[in-house]
Amino acid sequence: MERASGWGAKLGGRLIDALGGFLGLNQPILVLFL
């Protein structure tokens, strides 16, 4: 159970990191469009 929960947390953290990085990379583009 703990292992599965740890995997979920790791995966969730990676997903959030990827999303944050994606938004961070696109922010200048969004600013240009706005």
GROMACS .gro file of C-alpha atoms in nm:
model
   34
    1MET     CA    1   0.000   0.000   0.000
    2GLU     CA    2   0.273   0.247   0.101
    3ARG     CA    3   0.469   0.169  -0.210
    4ALA     CA    4   0.168   0.227  -0.437
    5SER     CA    5   0.092   0.551  -0.253
    6GLY     CA    6   0.453   0.662  -0.292
    7TRP     CA    7   0.440   0.585  -0.664
    8GLY     CA    8   0.120   0.789  -0.694
    9ALA     CA    9   0.278   1.082  -0.513
   10LYS     CA   10   0.588   1.062  -0.734
   11LEU     CA   11   0.379   1.041  -1.049
   12GLY     CA   12   0.156   1.328  -0.932
   13GLY     CA   13   0.459   1.539  -0.847
   14ARG     CA   14   0.609   1.473  -1.189
   15LEU     CA   15   0.280   1.563  -1.355
   16ILE     CA   16   0.260   1.890  -1.161
   17ASP     CA   17   0.626   1.964  -1.241
   18ALA     CA   18   0.566   1.897  -1.611
   19LEU     CA   19   0.253   2.112  -1.608
   20GLY     CA   20   0.435   2.392  -1.427
   21GLY     CA   21   0.725   2.374  -1.672
   22PHE     CA   22   0.484   2.373  -1.967
   23LEU     CA   23   0.301   2.678  -1.833
   24GLY     CA   24   0.631   2.847  -1.751
   25LEU     CA   25   0.757   2.793  -2.106
   26ASN     CA   26   0.432   2.918  -2.257
   27GLN     CA   27   0.399   3.222  -2.032
   28PRO     CA   28   0.608   3.455  -2.257
   29ILE     CA   29   0.399   3.343  -2.556
   30LEU     CA   30   0.077   3.413  -2.365
   31VAL     CA   31   0.212   3.755  -2.264
   32LEU     CA   32   0.290   3.832  -2.628
   33PHE     CA   33  -0.063   3.740  -2.731
   34LEU     CA   34  -0.216   3.944  -2.449
   0.00000   0.00000   0.00000
